Amino acid sequence: MKDLRTTFLDHVKKGLNGKTLPLRVIFWDGHEYAFDEPTLVTMQLKSAKVITQLLTGSALDVLGEGYVEGTIGIEGRYQDILAVAEGLSDAFPAKKPKTGILHKALHSKAKDKEAIHYHYDVSNDFYKLWLDRNMVYSCGYFKTGKEDIDVAQEQKLDHICRKLHLQSGEKLLDIGCGWGGLLTWAAKHYDIQGVGVTLSEEQFAFAKERIEKEGLADRVEIRLQDYRDIPERDYFDKVSSVGMFEHVGRAKLPEYFEVINRVLKEGGWVMNHGITASQQDDEAGHHSGSDFMDKYVFPDGEIPHLWRLVRDMAGQNLEVIDVENLRPHYAQTLIHWVDRLEAHKDEATAMVGDKRYRIWAIYMAGCAYAFWRNWSALHQVLAIKQTGEELTPRPWERRYQYENDQYRLAEPDWGDL
């Protein structure tokens, strides 16, 4: 019977099918093997149990968990490590869950609050180490790709405000408002009246203090509130939701958009910005790496495909008028975040511990790789609440989003007909 070392090597060689793998493996007993030279990544397997896990589970999940828990040591650049991990995942493909056993998060209010607390209430000081000066925890917007993260995030905030065509005095609701970056920007630059809701107590405290310090308390309200508990009806002119709907759950998307429909005025606009699956959903919602993300990063997070998002918006009389894929923008944003986190490694580790640091570093680097490889996408979807038959006000074209020219209202010209 083959020992586990030989089994591992045979699996990898067969899975590579002639492709190169710049990996050196150091086994628990000191034996070493290099698949190709030069080696860019060194992986230390500290226990034979890791190989058993690779043979029965998902390689990306096993490798991620091993790195976090310390049973696997890895040296090399993140981009090389992740390319090697992809090669190993070909050799140890993810096993499909048993029929009928599907991951379905309940997404009750209590469960969602618990999940949000785990991810966002790490510490405001921790996030300050590597986020931009406006504390925006979602993908930036690059015009050249060379911008620093501060500029990219301010460009994103302004892009959202322009896309929503915010006007002075309008009422803007930001669902999942984070640390208040978008509402602060919109109030300062577009003179809106804003309401933001979050389930994170850390974000709530920070955003409240920020609004007070910047003299915006008479124009912006921050609430510690579940989006399902927003009481307003037919009240807001515009709604933004940025990096939040990934926490909603696919089964809850109709309810989520029903809430948006309820709070919006007729003809009001909504811009939903969030991560989407690059391939049409398998209803199990189980992909290589998803167990790691669910356990260590985003408990109960679910990523729908764009088709589901558009369908469920339409089901709540939200007429889609614009869709933009920002996939490369998020990859570049994550690269900035990882670089900044690495630069503050000692401070971050002192704040949150070595294990939590490794979770955030590998999760963000892995997500950057996933966006470049088209394993994930990021869509901004703009829609208008249209319940009647008459055409609700909207532009003829998208130019208003990018140029300081007059907004061109779309109105039919019947001429002599």
XYZ file of C-alpha atoms in Angstrom:
417
model
C 0.000 0.000 0.000
C 1.313 3.423 -0.911
C 2.255 5.730 1.912
C 0.562 9.130 2.035
C 3.608 10.960 0.683
C 3.604 8.865 -2.478
C -0.175 9.118 -2.803
C 0.054 12.907 -2.601
C 2.821 13.145 -5.199
C 1.062 10.769 -7.600
C -2.206 12.743 -7.348
C -0.479 16.039 -8.020
C 1.535 14.754 -10.977
C -1.544 13.205 -12.541
C -3.629 16.326 -11.935
C -1.020 18.588 -13.505
C -1.287 16.654 -16.761
C 1.987 18.040 -18.054
C 1.595 21.579 -16.612
C 4.322 23.073 -14.464
C 3.995 23.695 -10.733
C 6.752 25.829 -9.130
C 6.250 24.164 -5.737
C 8.621 22.604 -3.233
C 6.948 20.433 -0.584
C 8.542 19.673 2.764
C 6.827 16.717 4.430
C 6.320 16.226 8.175
C 9.239 13.766 8.309
C 11.700 16.128 6.606
C 11.495 14.644 3.096
C 11.377 17.236 0.319
C 10.161 17.221 -3.267
C 10.284 19.958 -5.923
C 7.833 19.622 -8.804
C 9.571 22.181 -11.007
C 12.542 24.515 -10.879
C 12.799 27.288 -10.052
C 10.444 26.880 -7.124
C 8.468 30.002 -6.269
C 6.509 28.528 -3.368
C 7.579 26.331 -0.479
C 4.848 24.442 1.355
C 5.471 22.614 4.600
C 2.970 19.857 5.409
C 3.285 19.500 9.175
C 0.956 16.518 9.467
C 0.026 13.503 7.351
C -3.592 14.343 8.187
C -3.465 17.211 5.679
C -3.097 14.732 2.800
C -6.057 12.698 4.051
C -8.104 15.908 4.098
C -7.019 16.746 0.543
C -8.126 13.312 -0.652
C -11.592 13.682 0.855
C -12.356 17.403 0.688
C -11.834 20.595 -1.292
C -8.198 21.556 -1.847
C -8.757 25.307 -1.500
C -10.718 24.807 1.717
C -8.102 22.420 3.159
C -5.156 24.615 2.179
C -6.809 27.757 3.546
C -7.727 26.133 6.829
C -4.297 24.516 7.155
C -2.585 27.870 6.665
C -4.814 29.595 9.214
C -4.583 26.829 11.795
C -0.839 26.357 11.332
C -0.800 22.775 10.016
C 0.535 24.088 6.700
C 3.419 26.519 6.369
C 3.663 28.537 3.152
C 6.400 30.815 1.831
C 6.258 32.853 -1.375
C 4.441 35.763 -2.971
C 0.665 35.686 -2.627
C 0.122 35.599 -6.389
C 2.427 32.583 -6.689
C 0.913 30.848 -3.663
C -2.578 31.224 -5.092
C -1.532 29.985 -8.542
C -0.016 26.906 -6.879
C -3.189 26.428 -4.828
C -5.208 26.491 -8.052
C -2.902 23.815 -9.508
C -3.387 21.646 -6.428
C -7.140 22.105 -6.624
C -7.006 20.522 -10.097
C -5.246 17.529 -8.575
C -7.679 17.300 -5.645
C -11.036 18.453 -7.062
C -13.771 19.443 -4.628
C -16.166 16.672 -3.720
C -19.812 17.453 -4.374
C -22.088 17.472 -1.333
C -24.390 14.517 -0.943
C -27.715 14.857 -2.732
C -30.255 16.673 -0.620
C -27.681 18.103 1.759
C -27.444 21.734 0.710
C -26.077 24.739 2.510
C -29.039 26.950 3.301
C -28.492 29.725 5.803
C -31.641 30.720 7.630
C -30.788 34.438 7.653
C -32.933 35.272 10.647
C -32.376 38.702 12.150
C -30.476 37.182 15.068
C -28.274 35.011 12.807
C -27.506 37.891 10.469
C -26.544 40.157 13.372
C -24.248 37.435 14.723
C -22.581 37.002 11.312
C -22.107 40.750 10.864
C -20.662 41.025 14.364
C -18.070 38.321 13.589
C -16.767 39.987 10.439
C -17.147 43.721 11.013
C -16.755 44.127 14.758
C -13.133 42.972 14.794
C -11.996 46.494 15.698
C -12.255 49.852 13.990
C -8.542 50.392 14.580
C -7.753 47.164 12.710
C -9.684 48.277 9.646
C -8.082 51.738 9.837
C -4.687 50.123 9.278
C -5.429 49.132 5.711
C -8.634 50.828 4.500
C -8.585 54.249 2.840
C -9.000 57.582 4.622
C -12.793 57.421 4.173
C -13.023 53.892 5.638
C -14.749 52.349 2.617
C -14.853 48.540 2.731
C -15.975 47.785 -0.817
C -14.395 47.887 -4.249
C -12.817 51.133 -5.419
C -13.213 52.700 -8.848
C -10.134 53.095 -11.019
C -9.844 55.294 -14.091
C -6.230 54.400 -14.890
C -5.421 51.543 -12.500
C -2.546 53.589 -11.082
C -4.515 55.478 -8.431
C -3.807 54.914 -4.748
C -6.601 53.481 -2.637
C -7.674 56.875 -1.277
C -8.266 58.292 -4.743
C -9.888 55.086 -6.030
C -12.399 55.033 -3.186
C -13.306 58.698 -3.564
C -13.799 58.087 -7.282
C -16.101 55.177 -6.375
C -18.129 57.253 -3.917
C -18.575 59.968 -6.514
C -19.372 57.414 -9.236
C -22.229 56.064 -7.121
C -23.557 59.553 -6.373
C -23.445 60.505 -10.058
C -24.975 57.203 -11.111
C -27.875 57.840 -8.715
C -28.082 61.425 -10.033
C -28.302 62.777 -6.498
C -29.870 66.218 -6.217
C -29.792 68.789 -3.432
C -32.348 68.025 -0.712
C -33.080 64.464 -1.845
C -33.493 61.756 0.784
C -30.918 58.955 0.414
C -31.086 55.633 2.270
C -27.818 53.650 2.485
C -28.489 50.025 3.440
C -25.430 48.562 5.125
C -23.795 51.972 5.502
C -20.525 50.717 6.988
C -18.496 53.454 8.631
C -20.562 56.156 6.915
C -18.244 56.978 4.030
C -20.846 57.179 1.261
C -23.379 59.195 3.251
C -20.708 61.619 4.408
C -19.502 62.112 0.825
C -23.046 62.516 -0.515
C -24.007 65.026 2.182
C -20.888 67.127 1.634
C -20.786 67.075 -2.153
C -24.428 66.567 -3.154
C -26.322 68.212 -0.277
C -28.605 65.261 0.440
C -30.531 64.233 3.547
C -29.336 60.752 4.487
C -30.203 57.714 6.582
C -27.786 54.821 7.034
C -28.459 51.455 8.662
C -25.941 48.896 9.887
C -25.962 45.843 12.139
C -22.365 46.385 13.251
C -22.053 48.060 16.625
C -18.466 49.119 15.873
C -19.476 50.710 12.582
C -22.504 52.366 14.174
C -20.418 53.992 16.913
C -17.756 55.157 14.446
C -20.255 56.536 11.914
C -22.252 58.372 14.594
C -19.122 60.039 15.936
C -17.941 60.845 12.407
C -21.226 62.530 11.486
C -21.090 64.632 14.665
C -17.464 65.658 14.122
C -18.090 66.701 10.535
C -21.127 68.794 11.437
C -23.575 66.643 9.491
C -25.829 65.444 12.322
C -28.702 67.634 11.134
C -28.556 66.016 7.678
C -27.442 62.424 8.239
C -28.898 59.838 10.635
C -27.142 56.546 11.430
C -29.211 53.669 12.799
C -28.252 50.348 14.376
C -31.023 48.537 12.521
C -31.828 45.491 10.392
C -32.863 46.505 6.875
C -36.132 44.604 7.400
C -37.018 46.957 10.255
C -36.739 50.205 8.291
C -40.175 51.746 8.955
C -40.437 54.325 6.156
C -42.814 53.779 3.243
C -42.692 55.612 -0.121
C -40.248 58.023 1.514
C -36.744 57.944 -0.012
C -35.818 59.440 -3.375
C -32.763 57.205 -3.756
C -31.436 54.006 -2.159
C -27.866 52.711 -2.208
C -26.697 49.301 -1.049
C -22.950 48.736 -1.305
C -21.334 45.425 -0.362
C -24.320 44.370 1.714
C -26.561 42.065 -0.299
C -24.001 39.234 -0.119
C -25.224 38.818 3.475
C -28.910 38.667 2.536
C -29.122 35.075 1.253
C -30.486 34.026 -2.120
C -33.801 32.860 -0.711
C -34.233 36.257 0.966
C -33.534 38.397 -2.108
C -37.248 38.865 -2.976
C -37.879 40.113 0.573
C -34.811 42.364 0.387
C -36.001 44.007 -2.816
C -39.549 44.202 -1.455
C -38.177 46.343 1.389
C -36.405 48.592 -1.128
C -39.620 48.880 -3.148
C -41.550 49.773 -0.002
C -39.226 52.555 1.169
C -38.751 54.131 -2.295
C -40.989 56.782 -3.769
C -42.554 56.027 -7.139
C -39.862 56.827 -9.696
C -37.143 56.528 -7.032
C -33.771 55.026 -7.930
C -31.804 52.202 -6.304
C -28.187 51.229 -6.929
C -27.211 47.755 -5.717
C -23.452 47.135 -5.618
C -22.286 43.631 -4.703
C -20.279 40.520 -5.463
C -21.893 38.102 -7.898
C -21.064 34.598 -9.080
C -19.293 34.446 -12.435
C -21.149 31.267 -13.429
C -24.859 30.542 -13.173
C -25.714 29.277 -9.737
C -25.743 25.680 -8.794
C -28.488 25.648 -6.216
C -26.268 23.919 -3.659
C -24.257 27.089 -3.472
C -21.171 24.997 -2.736
C -17.897 25.786 -4.485
C -14.222 25.132 -3.847
C -13.192 27.546 -1.125
C -16.726 28.263 0.070
C -16.364 26.212 3.261
C -13.282 28.224 4.240
C -15.075 31.517 3.595
C -18.148 30.407 5.520
C -16.129 29.181 8.515
C -13.503 31.895 8.801
C -14.579 35.000 6.889
C -18.261 35.571 6.044
C -20.512 33.214 8.031
C -23.707 32.519 6.073
C -22.624 34.641 3.103
C -24.194 33.695 -0.243
C -23.206 34.967 -3.680
C -25.967 34.924 -6.334
C -25.535 35.188 -10.082
C -26.523 38.396 -11.859
C -29.561 36.759 -13.462
C -31.100 36.105 -10.049
C -30.469 39.654 -8.943
C -32.139 41.151 -12.032
C -35.051 38.719 -11.839
C -35.795 39.448 -8.188
C -35.535 43.197 -8.723
C -38.021 42.975 -11.574
C -40.315 40.965 -9.309
C -40.562 44.011 -7.037
C -41.251 46.572 -9.792
C -37.636 47.731 -9.873
C -36.884 48.294 -13.555
C -33.183 47.778 -14.329
C -31.750 50.576 -16.475
C -27.986 50.128 -16.063
C -25.583 47.285 -15.253
C -21.816 47.689 -14.804
C -19.292 44.941 -14.033
C -16.438 46.187 -11.832
C -14.566 42.875 -11.591
C -11.058 44.265 -12.321
C -11.702 47.181 -9.971
C -12.253 44.826 -7.047
C -9.158 42.784 -7.846
C -7.051 45.951 -7.779
C -8.735 47.156 -4.581
C -7.962 43.890 -2.794
C -4.337 44.042 -3.908
C -4.081 47.488 -2.284
C -5.694 46.191 0.908
C -3.385 43.177 1.220
C -0.335 45.342 0.559
C -1.397 47.817 3.238
C -2.224 45.036 5.717
C 1.196 43.443 5.111
C 2.843 46.816 5.738
C 1.141 46.944 9.158
C 1.575 43.275 10.036
C 3.072 43.829 13.480
C 0.382 46.318 14.495
C -2.401 44.151 13.095
C -1.141 41.024 14.825
C -0.881 42.880 18.119
C -4.502 44.012 17.726
C -6.254 40.864 16.530
C -3.773 38.003 16.918
C -1.738 36.008 14.431
C -4.588 33.704 13.406
C -7.031 36.496 12.584
C -4.282 38.304 10.686
C -3.635 35.198 8.549
C -7.382 34.821 7.876
C -7.719 38.379 6.569
C -4.485 38.283 4.577
C -5.201 35.015 2.757
C -8.900 35.791 2.266
C -8.205 39.146 0.618
C -5.332 37.837 -1.478
C -7.478 34.869 -2.520
C -10.363 37.144 -3.478
C -8.055 39.320 -5.586
C -6.931 36.201 -7.430
C -10.540 35.037 -7.813
C -11.599 38.301 -9.438
C -8.672 38.240 -11.861
C -9.438 34.618 -12.753
C -13.158 35.338 -13.285
C -14.256 33.107 -10.428
C -16.191 36.063 -9.014
C -17.653 39.277 -10.389
C -18.870 42.598 -8.988
C -21.946 44.255 -10.436
C -23.523 47.638 -9.895
C -27.175 47.405 -10.924
C -29.201 50.610 -11.224
C -32.989 50.411 -11.219
C -36.033 52.663 -11.006
C -39.239 51.938 -9.104
C -41.877 51.699 -11.810
C -45.299 50.475 -10.702
C -47.421 52.378 -13.199
C -47.530 52.234 -16.989
C -46.206 55.729 -17.648
C -42.481 56.174 -18.264
C -40.735 57.182 -15.040
C -38.062 59.904 -15.437
C -34.698 58.587 -16.582
C -31.848 59.758 -18.835
C -31.477 59.064 -22.534
C -27.865 57.980 -22.049
C -25.144 57.278 -19.502
C -23.060 60.362 -20.216
C -24.420 62.125 -17.126
C -22.493 59.597 -14.995
C -19.145 60.741 -16.326
C -19.375 64.333 -17.599
C -20.498 67.592 -16.059
C -23.071 68.185 -18.730
C -26.806 68.612 -18.492
C -28.903 65.638 -17.522
C -30.941 64.774 -20.611
C -34.405 63.675 -19.569
C -35.815 60.891 -21.717
C -39.237 61.980 -22.993
C -40.963 60.594 -26.086
C -41.230 63.103 -28.936
C -44.309 62.070 -30.941
C -43.814 64.776 -33.547
C -46.786 64.825 -35.904
C -47.857 61.247 -35.103
